[in-house]
Amino acid sequence: MRCDDDSGSMAERIVRMKRITATALTALCAIGLGITACGSDPEARSEGRYCTEVGDHLNALNSPALTTSAQVDATMQEWRTVARSAPLAIEKEWTIMLASMETASTVDPADPASMQKVADTARASEPYANRVIEYTYSLCQAVIGSVTPVSAAPETAPSTTDG
């Protein structure tokens, strides 16, 4: 039956439209799940792969050359490569941090609104960036940034008993 079929009562047409809509939504969901499953390759997002990518791109993460737009583009590509390898435990944080970097890569230093947008985005993404830095150091023993993260929690809790 076609969607524009005018035969039948109004109730029959509504039932047909509901079936068509349900079928279309089911197909879209199946396609979406297939794409997600294909894009979430466990090997590509393993901890070992992540640490390898971080190590391979550590210079670009810490000391990128940003003099020309070509250098900015190349640096952003390296950041994207590392972000794509992030384990699920840190994927959200990398996504937010990468969005902040993308915003910064388009800044117009002569435009106060552009500068403000970058500053606001950077401030909003800071907790996520800190989480990426801490996670990466803990997992890979690699420092992103200029300061080695430290834990505020003590290594061992003091004993509360005498025995």
GROMACS .gro file of N, CA and C in nm:
model
  489
    1MET      N    1   0.083  -0.119   0.000
    1MET     CA    2   0.000   0.000   0.000
    1MET      C    3   0.086   0.124   0.000
    2ARG      N    4   0.039   0.222  -0.067
    2ARG     CA    5   0.113   0.346  -0.074
    2ARG      C    6   0.064   0.442   0.032
    3CYS      N    7   0.149   0.531   0.070
    3CYS     CA    8   0.119   0.630   0.173
    3CYS      C    9   0.008   0.725   0.128
    4ASP      N   10   0.000   0.754  -0.002
    4ASP     CA   11  -0.097   0.852  -0.051
    4ASP      C   12  -0.225   0.786  -0.098
    5ASP      N   13  -0.248   0.659  -0.062
    5ASP     CA   14  -0.368   0.587  -0.099
    5ASP      C   15  -0.485   0.645  -0.022
    6ASP      N   16  -0.587   0.698  -0.092
    6ASP     CA   17  -0.701   0.762  -0.026
    6ASP      C   18  -0.819   0.668  -0.006
    7SER      N   19  -0.803   0.539  -0.042
    7SER     CA   20  -0.914   0.446  -0.027
    7SER      C   21  -0.931   0.409   0.120
    8GLY      N   22  -1.054   0.373   0.155
    8GLY     CA   23  -1.082   0.330   0.291
    8GLY      C   24  -1.127   0.444   0.378
    9SER      N   25  -1.171   0.407   0.498
    9SER     CA   26  -1.220   0.506   0.592
    9SER      C   27  -1.103   0.582   0.654
   10MET      N   28  -1.136   0.685   0.723
   10MET     CA   29  -1.034   0.764   0.792
   10MET      C   30  -0.960   0.677   0.892
   11ALA      N   31  -1.030   0.592   0.963
   11ALA     CA   32  -0.967   0.504   1.061
   11ALA      C   33  -0.869   0.410   0.994
   12GLU      N   34  -0.905   0.354   0.877
   12GLU     CA   35  -0.815   0.264   0.805
   12GLU      C   36  -0.690   0.339   0.759
   13ARG      N   37  -0.708   0.463   0.712
   13ARG     CA   38  -0.593   0.541   0.668
   13ARG      C   39  -0.500   0.573   0.785
   14ILE      N   40  -0.555   0.601   0.900
   14ILE     CA   41  -0.473   0.629   1.019
   14ILE      C   42  -0.394   0.504   1.058
   15VAL      N   43  -0.459   0.388   1.055
   15VAL     CA   44  -0.390   0.263   1.088
   15VAL      C   45  -0.276   0.239   0.990
   16ARG      N   46  -0.300   0.260   0.859
   16ARG     CA   47  -0.195   0.243   0.758
   16ARG      C   48  -0.079   0.338   0.783
   17MET      N   49  -0.110   0.464   0.815
   17MET     CA   50  -0.004   0.562   0.841
   17MET      C   51   0.077   0.523   0.964
   18LYS      N   52   0.011   0.472   1.066
   18LYS     CA   53   0.083   0.428   1.186
   18LYS      C   54   0.176   0.312   1.154
   19ARG      N   55   0.129   0.218   1.071
   19ARG     CA   56   0.213   0.104   1.031
   19ARG      C   57   0.334   0.152   0.952
   20ILE      N   58   0.309   0.244   0.858
   20ILE     CA   59   0.418   0.296   0.775
   20ILE      C   60   0.519   0.370   0.864
   21THR      N   61   0.469   0.451   0.956
   21THR     CA   62   0.557   0.525   1.046
   21THR      C   63   0.636   0.429   1.134
   22ALA      N   64   0.569   0.327   1.188
   22ALA     CA   65   0.639   0.229   1.273
   22ALA      C   66   0.746   0.156   1.194
   23THR      N   67   0.713   0.118   1.071
   23THR     CA   68   0.810   0.048   0.986
   23THR      C   69   0.930   0.137   0.957
   24ALA      N   70   0.904   0.264   0.924
   24ALA     CA   71   1.012   0.358   0.894
   24ALA      C   72   1.100   0.379   1.016
   25LEU      N   73   1.038   0.396   1.134
   25LEU     CA   74   1.117   0.415   1.256
   25LEU      C   75   1.200   0.293   1.289
   26THR      N   76   1.142   0.174   1.270
   26THR     CA   77   1.216   0.051   1.294
   26THR      C   78   1.337   0.041   1.202
   27ALA      N   79   1.316   0.075   1.075
   27ALA     CA   80   1.427   0.072   0.979
   27ALA      C   81   1.535   0.172   1.016
   28LEU      N   82   1.495   0.292   1.055
   28LEU     CA   83   1.593   0.394   1.094
   28LEU      C   84   1.671   0.350   1.217
   29CYS      N   85   1.602   0.293   1.313
   29CYS     CA   86   1.671   0.245   1.434
   29CYS      C   87   1.770   0.134   1.400
   30ALA      N   88   1.728   0.041   1.313
   30ALA     CA   89   1.818  -0.067   1.274
   30ALA      C   90   1.941  -0.014   1.203
   31ILE      N   91   1.920   0.083   1.116
   31ILE     CA   92   2.034   0.145   1.045
   31ILE      C   93   2.124   0.216   1.146
   32GLY      N   94   2.063   0.291   1.238
   32GLY     CA   95   2.141   0.362   1.339
   32GLY      C   96   2.221   0.268   1.426
   33LEU      N   97   2.160   0.156   1.468
   33LEU     CA   98   2.232   0.059   1.550
   33LEU      C   99   2.345  -0.005   1.471
   34GLY      N  100   2.320  -0.031   1.344
   34GLY     CA  101   2.425  -0.090   1.261
   34GLY      C  102   2.542   0.004   1.247
   35ILE      N  103   2.515   0.130   1.226
   35ILE     CA  104   2.622   0.229   1.212
   35ILE      C  105   2.697   0.242   1.344
   36THR      N  106   2.624   0.248   1.454
   36THR     CA  107   2.689   0.260   1.584
   36THR      C  108   2.775   0.137   1.613
   37ALA      N  109   2.722   0.020   1.584
   37ALA     CA  110   2.799  -0.101   1.609
   37ALA      C  111   2.925  -0.104   1.524
   38CYS      N  112   2.913  -0.062   1.399
   38CYS     CA  113   3.031  -0.061   1.312
   38CYS      C  114   3.132   0.044   1.358
   39GLY      N  115   3.084   0.156   1.411
   39GLY     CA  116   3.173   0.264   1.451
   39GLY      C  117   3.234   0.246   1.588
   40SER      N  118   3.185   0.151   1.664
   40SER     CA  119   3.234   0.129   1.799
   40SER      C  120   3.316   0.001   1.806
   41ASP      N  121   3.410  -0.013   1.718
   41ASP     CA  122   3.497  -0.130   1.714
   41ASP      C  123   3.572  -0.139   1.846
   42PRO      N  124   3.550  -0.246   1.924
   42PRO     CA  125   3.615  -0.258   2.054
   42PRO      C  126   3.768  -0.251   2.045
   43GLU      N  127   3.825  -0.308   1.941
   43GLU     CA  128   3.971  -0.306   1.926
   43GLU      C  129   4.021  -0.163   1.904
   44ALA      N  130   3.945  -0.083   1.828
   44ALA     CA  131   3.986   0.055   1.801
   44ALA      C  132   3.977   0.141   1.926
   45ARG      N  133   3.896   0.098   2.024
   45ARG     CA  134   3.878   0.175   2.147
   45ARG      C  135   3.935   0.104   2.269
   46SER      N  136   4.028   0.013   2.248
   46SER     CA  137   4.088  -0.057   2.361
   46SER      C  138   4.184   0.037   2.434
   47GLU      N  139   4.211   0.003   2.559
   47GLU     CA  140   4.303   0.084   2.639
   47GLU      C  141   4.443   0.083   2.578
   48GLY      N  142   4.486  -0.034   2.530
   48GLY     CA  143   4.618  -0.044   2.468
   48GLY      C  144   4.629   0.043   2.343
   49ARG      N  145   4.526   0.039   2.261
   49ARG     CA  146   4.526   0.121   2.139
   49ARG      C  147   4.528   0.270   2.175
   50TYR      N  148   4.449   0.306   2.276
   50TYR     CA  149   4.445   0.446   2.320
   50TYR      C  150   4.584   0.492   2.365
   51CYS      N  151   4.649   0.413   2.448
   51CYS     CA  152   4.783   0.452   2.497
   51CYS      C  153   4.882   0.461   2.381
   52THR      N  154   4.869   0.373   2.283
   52THR     CA  155   4.956   0.379   2.165
   52THR      C  156   4.933   0.508   2.088
   53GLU      N  157   4.806   0.543   2.066
   53GLU     CA  158   4.774   0.666   1.993
   53GLU      C  159   4.823   0.789   2.070
   54VAL      N  160   4.803   0.789   2.201
   54VAL     CA  161   4.850   0.902   2.282
   54VAL      C  162   5.001   0.915   2.266
   55GLY      N  163   5.072   0.804   2.280
   55GLY     CA  164   5.218   0.807   2.267
   55GLY      C  165   5.262   0.853   2.128
   56ASP      N  166   5.192   0.805   2.025
   56ASP     CA  167   5.227   0.843   1.887
   56ASP      C  168   5.201   0.991   1.858
   57HIS      N  169   5.107   1.051   1.932
   57HIS     CA  170   5.068   1.190   1.903
   57HIS      C  171   5.095   1.284   2.021
   58LEU      N  172   5.177   1.240   2.115
   58LEU     CA  173   5.199   1.319   2.237
   58LEU      C  174   5.256   1.457   2.207
   59ASN      N  175   5.346   1.467   2.111
   59ASN     CA  176   5.403   1.598   2.077
   59ASN      C  177   5.293   1.693   2.028
   60ALA      N  178   5.203   1.644   1.944
   60ALA     CA  179   5.094   1.729   1.894
   60ALA      C  180   4.995   1.764   2.006
   61LEU      N  181   4.981   1.675   2.103
   61LEU     CA  182   4.891   1.704   2.215
   61LEU      C  183   4.951   1.809   2.309
   62ASN      N  184   5.083   1.809   2.322
   62ASN     CA  185   5.149   1.898   2.418
   62ASN      C  186   5.213   2.022   2.359
   63SER      N  187   5.274   2.011   2.245
   63SER     CA  188   5.350   2.122   2.187
   63SER      C  189   5.321   2.136   2.038
   64PRO      N  190   5.198   2.160   2.002
   64PRO     CA  191   5.166   2.165   1.859
   64PRO      C  192   5.223   2.290   1.793
   65ALA      N  193   5.257   2.275   1.666
   65ALA     CA  194   5.298   2.390   1.585
   65ALA      C  195   5.168   2.452   1.532
   66LEU      N  196   5.145   2.577   1.566
   66LEU     CA  197   5.018   2.641   1.529
   66LEU      C  198   5.039   2.775   1.460
   67THR      N  199   5.144   2.784   1.381
   67THR     CA  200   5.175   2.911   1.315
   67THR      C  201   5.090   2.934   1.191
   68THR      N  202   5.066   2.829   1.115
   68THR     CA  203   4.989   2.843   0.991
   68THR      C  204   4.858   2.766   1.002
   69SER      N  205   4.764   2.796   0.914
   69SER     CA  206   4.637   2.722   0.917
   69SER      C  207   4.658   2.576   0.882
   70ALA      N  208   4.756   2.546   0.798
   70ALA     CA  209   4.787   2.407   0.765
   70ALA      C  210   4.835   2.332   0.889
   71GLN      N  211   4.915   2.397   0.972
   71GLN     CA  212   4.962   2.336   1.096
   71GLN      C  213   4.846   2.314   1.194
   72VAL      N  214   4.757   2.411   1.201
   72VAL     CA  215   4.640   2.397   1.288
   72VAL      C  216   4.556   2.278   1.241
   73ASP      N  217   4.533   2.268   1.110
   73ASP     CA  218   4.455   2.156   1.054
   73ASP      C  219   4.523   2.022   1.084
   74ALA      N  220   4.654   2.016   1.068
   74ALA     CA  221   4.728   1.892   1.094
   74ALA      C  222   4.720   1.854   1.242
   75THR      N  223   4.732   1.954   1.329
   75THR     CA  224   4.722   1.929   1.473
   75THR      C  225   4.583   1.880   1.509
   76MET      N  226   4.481   1.943   1.453
   76MET     CA  227   4.344   1.900   1.481
   76MET      C  228   4.322   1.757   1.435
   77GLN      N  229   4.381   1.719   1.323
   77GLN     CA  230   4.367   1.581   1.274
   77GLN      C  231   4.432   1.483   1.373
   78GLU      N  232   4.544   1.522   1.430
   78GLU     CA  233   4.608   1.434   1.529
   78GLU      C  234   4.522   1.421   1.654
   79TRP      N  235   4.462   1.531   1.700
   79TRP     CA  236   4.374   1.527   1.815
   79TRP      C  237   4.253   1.438   1.786
   80ARG      N  238   4.197   1.449   1.665
   80ARG     CA  239   4.083   1.365   1.626
   80ARG      C  240   4.121   1.218   1.627
   81THR      N  241   4.239   1.186   1.581
   81THR     CA  242   4.286   1.048   1.579
   81THR      C  243   4.291   0.991   1.720
   82VAL      N  244   4.346   1.066   1.813
   82VAL     CA  245   4.352   1.020   1.952
   82VAL      C  246   4.211   1.009   2.009
   83ALA      N  247   4.126   1.107   1.983
   83ALA     CA  248   3.989   1.105   2.035
   83ALA      C  249   3.912   0.983   1.985
   84ARG      N  250   3.932   0.946   1.858
   84ARG     CA  251   3.863   0.828   1.803
   84ARG      C  252   3.907   0.699   1.871
   85SER      N  253   4.023   0.698   1.931
   85SER     CA  254   4.072   0.577   1.997
   85SER      C  255   4.037   0.574   2.146
   86ALA      N  256   3.977   0.680   2.197
   86ALA     CA  257   3.949   0.688   2.341
   86ALA      C  258   3.856   0.575   2.384
   87PRO      N  259   3.890   0.505   2.493
   87PRO     CA  260   3.800   0.403   2.546
   87PRO      C  261   3.667   0.465   2.587
   88LEU      N  262   3.564   0.385   2.593
   88LEU     CA  263   3.431   0.434   2.627
   88LEU      C  264   3.429   0.509   2.760
   89ALA      N  265   3.516   0.469   2.852
   89ALA     CA  266   3.522   0.533   2.984
   89ALA      C  267   3.555   0.681   2.976
   90ILE      N  268   3.617   0.723   2.868
   90ILE     CA  269   3.662   0.862   2.855
   90ILE      C  270   3.614   0.925   2.724
   91GLU      N  271   3.530   0.855   2.651
   91GLU     CA  272   3.483   0.902   2.520
   91GLU      C  273   3.409   1.035   2.529
   92LYS      N  274   3.317   1.047   2.623
   92LYS     CA  275   3.240   1.171   2.637
   92LYS      C  276   3.332   1.290   2.663
   93GLU      N  277   3.428   1.271   2.752
   93GLU     CA  278   3.521   1.379   2.786
   93GLU      C  279   3.604   1.421   2.665
   94TRP      N  280   3.649   1.322   2.587
   94TRP     CA  281   3.726   1.353   2.467
   94TRP      C  282   3.639   1.427   2.365
   95THR      N  283   3.514   1.387   2.352
   95THR     CA  284   3.423   1.454   2.258
   95THR      C  285   3.406   1.601   2.294
   96ILE      N  286   3.386   1.628   2.421
   96ILE     CA  287   3.368   1.767   2.467
   96ILE      C  288   3.498   1.845   2.452
   97MET      N  289   3.608   1.783   2.490
   97MET     CA  290   3.737   1.852   2.478
   97MET      C  291   3.771   1.880   2.332
   98LEU      N  292   3.745   1.784   2.245
   98LEU     CA  293   3.772   1.803   2.103
   98LEU      C  294   3.685   1.914   2.045
   99ALA      N  295   3.559   1.921   2.087
   99ALA     CA  296   3.471   2.029   2.041
   99ALA      C  297   3.528   2.165   2.082
  100SER      N  298   3.583   2.172   2.200
  100SER     CA  299   3.646   2.296   2.246
  100SER      C  300   3.767   2.331   2.160
  101MET      N  301   3.846   2.231   2.127
  101MET     CA  302   3.963   2.254   2.041
  101MET      C  303   3.920   2.297   1.900
  102GLU      N  304   3.812   2.237   1.851
  102GLU     CA  305   3.759   2.275   1.719
  102GLU      C  306   3.716   2.421   1.721
  103THR      N  307   3.651   2.462   1.828
  103THR     CA  308   3.610   2.602   1.842
  103THR      C  309   3.733   2.693   1.844
  104ALA      N  310   3.833   2.655   1.921
  104ALA     CA  311   3.955   2.736   1.929
  104ALA      C  312   4.027   2.744   1.795
  105SER      N  313   4.017   2.638   1.715
  105SER     CA  314   4.087   2.638   1.586
  105SER      C  315   4.025   2.733   1.485
  106THR      N  316   3.905   2.782   1.515
  106THR     CA  317   3.837   2.874   1.422
  106THR      C  318   3.833   3.017   1.474
  107VAL      N  319   3.904   3.045   1.581
  107VAL     CA  320   3.899   3.178   1.642
  107VAL      C  321   3.949   3.287   1.546
  108ASP      N  322   3.883   3.401   1.553
  108ASP     CA  323   3.928   3.520   1.481
  108ASP      C  324   3.979   3.617   1.587
  109PRO      N  325   4.111   3.632   1.602
  109PRO     CA  326   4.166   3.716   1.708
  109PRO      C  327   4.120   3.862   1.701
  110ALA      N  328   4.074   3.905   1.585
  110ALA     CA  329   4.029   4.044   1.570
  110ALA      C  330   3.883   4.061   1.610
  111ASP      N  331   3.813   3.952   1.636
  111ASP     CA  332   3.671   3.958   1.668
  111ASP      C  333   3.649   3.926   1.816
  112PRO      N  334   3.610   4.027   1.895
  112PRO     CA  335   3.590   4.004   2.039
  112PRO      C  336   3.486   3.895   2.067
  113ALA      N  337   3.382   3.884   1.988
  113ALA     CA  338   3.281   3.781   2.010
  113ALA      C  339   3.341   3.642   1.988
  114SER      N  340   3.425   3.629   1.887
  114SER     CA  341   3.492   3.502   1.859
  114SER      C  342   3.585   3.465   1.975
  115MET      N  343   3.659   3.563   2.022
  115MET     CA  344   3.750   3.539   2.135
  115MET      C  345   3.671   3.498   2.261
  116GLN      N  346   3.557   3.563   2.284
  116GLN     CA  347   3.475   3.532   2.400
  116GLN      C  348   3.418   3.390   2.390
  117LYS      N  349   3.375   3.352   2.269
  117LYS     CA  350   3.322   3.217   2.249
  117LYS      C  351   3.427   3.112   2.282
  118VAL      N  352   3.549   3.135   2.239
  118VAL     CA  353   3.658   3.041   2.268
  118VAL      C  354   3.683   3.034   2.419
  119ALA      N  355   3.685   3.150   2.484
  119ALA     CA  356   3.709   3.153   2.629
  119ALA      C  357   3.597   3.080   2.704
  120ASP      N  358   3.473   3.105   2.665
  120ASP     CA  359   3.359   3.039   2.730
  120ASP      C  360   3.362   2.888   2.709
  121THR      N  361   3.393   2.847   2.587
  121THR     CA  362   3.400   2.704   2.555
  121THR      C  363   3.513   2.638   2.633
  122ALA      N  364   3.626   2.703   2.642
  122ALA     CA  365   3.740   2.648   2.716
  122ALA      C  366   3.706   2.631   2.864
  123ARG      N  367   3.642   2.732   2.921
  123ARG     CA  368   3.605   2.723   3.063
  123ARG      C  369   3.506   2.609   3.086
  124ALA      N  370   3.409   2.596   2.997
  124ALA     CA  371   3.307   2.491   3.013
  124ALA      C  372   3.366   2.351   2.996
  125SER      N  373   3.468   2.339   2.914
  125SER     CA  374   3.525   2.206   2.889
  125SER      C  375   3.639   2.171   2.984
  126GLU      N  376   3.680   2.263   3.068
  126GLU     CA  377   3.795   2.238   3.156
  126GLU      C  378   3.781   2.115   3.245
  127PRO      N  379   3.666   2.092   3.309
  127PRO     CA  380   3.655   1.970   3.391
  127PRO      C  381   3.672   1.842   3.307
  128TYR      N  382   3.625   1.845   3.185
  128TYR     CA  383   3.637   1.728   3.097
  128TYR      C  384   3.782   1.709   3.054
  129ALA      N  385   3.848   1.820   3.025
  129ALA     CA  386   3.990   1.813   2.989
  129ALA      C  387   4.073   1.758   3.106
  130ASN      N  388   4.042   1.804   3.226
  130ASN     CA  389   4.113   1.753   3.344
  130ASN      C  390   4.091   1.603   3.361
  131ARG      N  391   3.970   1.558   3.334
  131ARG     CA  392   3.941   1.414   3.343
  131ARG      C  393   4.022   1.336   3.240
  132VAL      N  394   4.032   1.389   3.117
  132VAL     CA  395   4.113   1.324   3.013
  132VAL      C  396   4.259   1.318   3.057
  133ILE      N  397   4.309   1.427   3.110
  133ILE     CA  398   4.449   1.434   3.154
  133ILE      C  399   4.474   1.331   3.265
  134GLU      N  400   4.386   1.327   3.364
  134GLU     CA  401   4.403   1.234   3.477
  134GLU      C  402   4.390   1.089   3.431
  135TYR      N  403   4.291   1.061   3.349
  135TYR     CA  404   4.269   0.925   3.300
  135TYR      C  405   4.389   0.877   3.219
  136THR      N  406   4.436   0.963   3.130
  136THR     CA  407   4.547   0.927   3.042
  136THR      C  408   4.674   0.903   3.123
  137TYR      N  409   4.698   0.985   3.223
  137TYR     CA  410   4.817   0.965   3.306
  137TYR      C  411   4.806   0.835   3.385
  138SER      N  412   4.689   0.812   3.442
  138SER     CA  413   4.667   0.691   3.521
  138SER      C  414   4.680   0.565   3.437
  139LEU      N  415   4.624   0.567   3.316
  139LEU     CA  416   4.624   0.449   3.231
  139LEU      C  417   4.755   0.431   3.155
  140CYS      N  418   4.804   0.540   3.097
  140CYS     CA  419   4.916   0.531   3.002
  140CYS      C  420   5.048   0.584   3.057
  141GLN      N  421   5.045   0.646   3.174
  141GLN     CA  422   5.163   0.712   3.230
  141GLN      C  423   5.217   0.818   3.134
  142ALA      N  424   5.126   0.882   3.060
  142ALA     CA  425   5.163   0.990   2.967
  142ALA      C  426   5.100   1.119   3.017
  143VAL      N  427   5.178   1.224   3.015
  143VAL     CA  428   5.131   1.353   3.063
  143VAL      C  429   5.085   1.437   2.943
  144ILE      N  430   4.958   1.473   2.946
  144ILE     CA  431   4.905   1.568   2.849
  144ILE      C  432   4.901   1.701   2.921
  145GLY      N  433   4.972   1.798   2.870
  145GLY     CA  434   4.983   1.926   2.937
  145GLY      C  435   5.121   1.939   3.000
  146SER      N  436   5.134   2.039   3.084
  146SER     CA  437   5.267   2.065   3.140
  146SER      C  438   5.282   2.023   3.286
  147VAL      N  439   5.173   1.974   3.347
  147VAL     CA  440   5.179   1.938   3.488
  147VAL      C  441   5.132   1.794   3.505
  148THR      N  442   5.209   1.714   3.577
  148THR     CA  443   5.171   1.577   3.606
  148THR      C  444   5.055   1.579   3.705
  149PRO      N  445   4.944   1.511   3.671
  149PRO     CA  446   4.830   1.510   3.762
  149PRO      C  447   4.865   1.442   3.893
  150VAL      N  448   4.804   1.489   4.001
  150VAL     CA  449   4.821   1.426   4.132
  150VAL      C  450   4.684   1.395   4.187
  151SER      N  451   4.676   1.289   4.263
  151SER     CA  452   4.551   1.251   4.324
  151SER      C  453   4.539   1.318   4.459
  152ALA      N  454   4.419   1.365   4.491
  152ALA     CA  455   4.396   1.425   4.621
  152ALA      C  456   4.371   1.319   4.728
  153ALA      N  457   4.340   1.197   4.683
  153ALA     CA  458   4.311   1.090   4.778
  153ALA      C  459   4.442   1.027   4.826
  154PRO      N  460   4.451   0.991   4.954
  154PRO     CA  461   4.571   0.926   5.003
  154PRO      C  462   4.586   0.786   4.941
  155GLU      N  463   4.710   0.742   4.928
  155GLU     CA  464   4.739   0.609   4.871
  155GLU      C  465   4.674   0.500   4.956
  156THR      N  466   4.690   0.509   5.090
  156THR     CA  467   4.627   0.413   5.180
  156THR      C  468   4.557   0.491   5.290
  157ALA      N  469   4.443   0.440   5.328
  157ALA     CA  470   4.369   0.505   5.436
  157ALA      C  471   4.431   0.470   5.569
  158PRO      N  472   4.440   0.566   5.660
  158PRO     CA  473   4.496   0.536   5.792
  158PRO      C  474   4.404   0.440   5.868
  159SER      N  475   4.461   0.356   5.948
  159SER     CA  476   4.386   0.259   6.026
  159SER      C  477   4.307   0.331   6.135
  160THR      N  478   4.183   0.286   6.155
  160THR     CA  479   4.101   0.346   6.261
  160THR      C  480   4.090   0.253   6.381
  161THR      N  481   4.162   0.140   6.375
  161THR     CA  482   4.161   0.048   6.488
  161THR      C  483   4.301   0.033   6.544
  162ASP      N  484   4.309  -0.015   6.665
  162ASP     CA  485   4.440  -0.034   6.727
  162ASP      C  486   4.505  -0.165   6.689
  163GLY      N  487   4.430  -0.259   6.637
  163GLY     CA  488   4.482  -0.393   6.616
  163GLY      C  489   4.511  -0.421   6.479
   0.00000   0.00000   0.00000
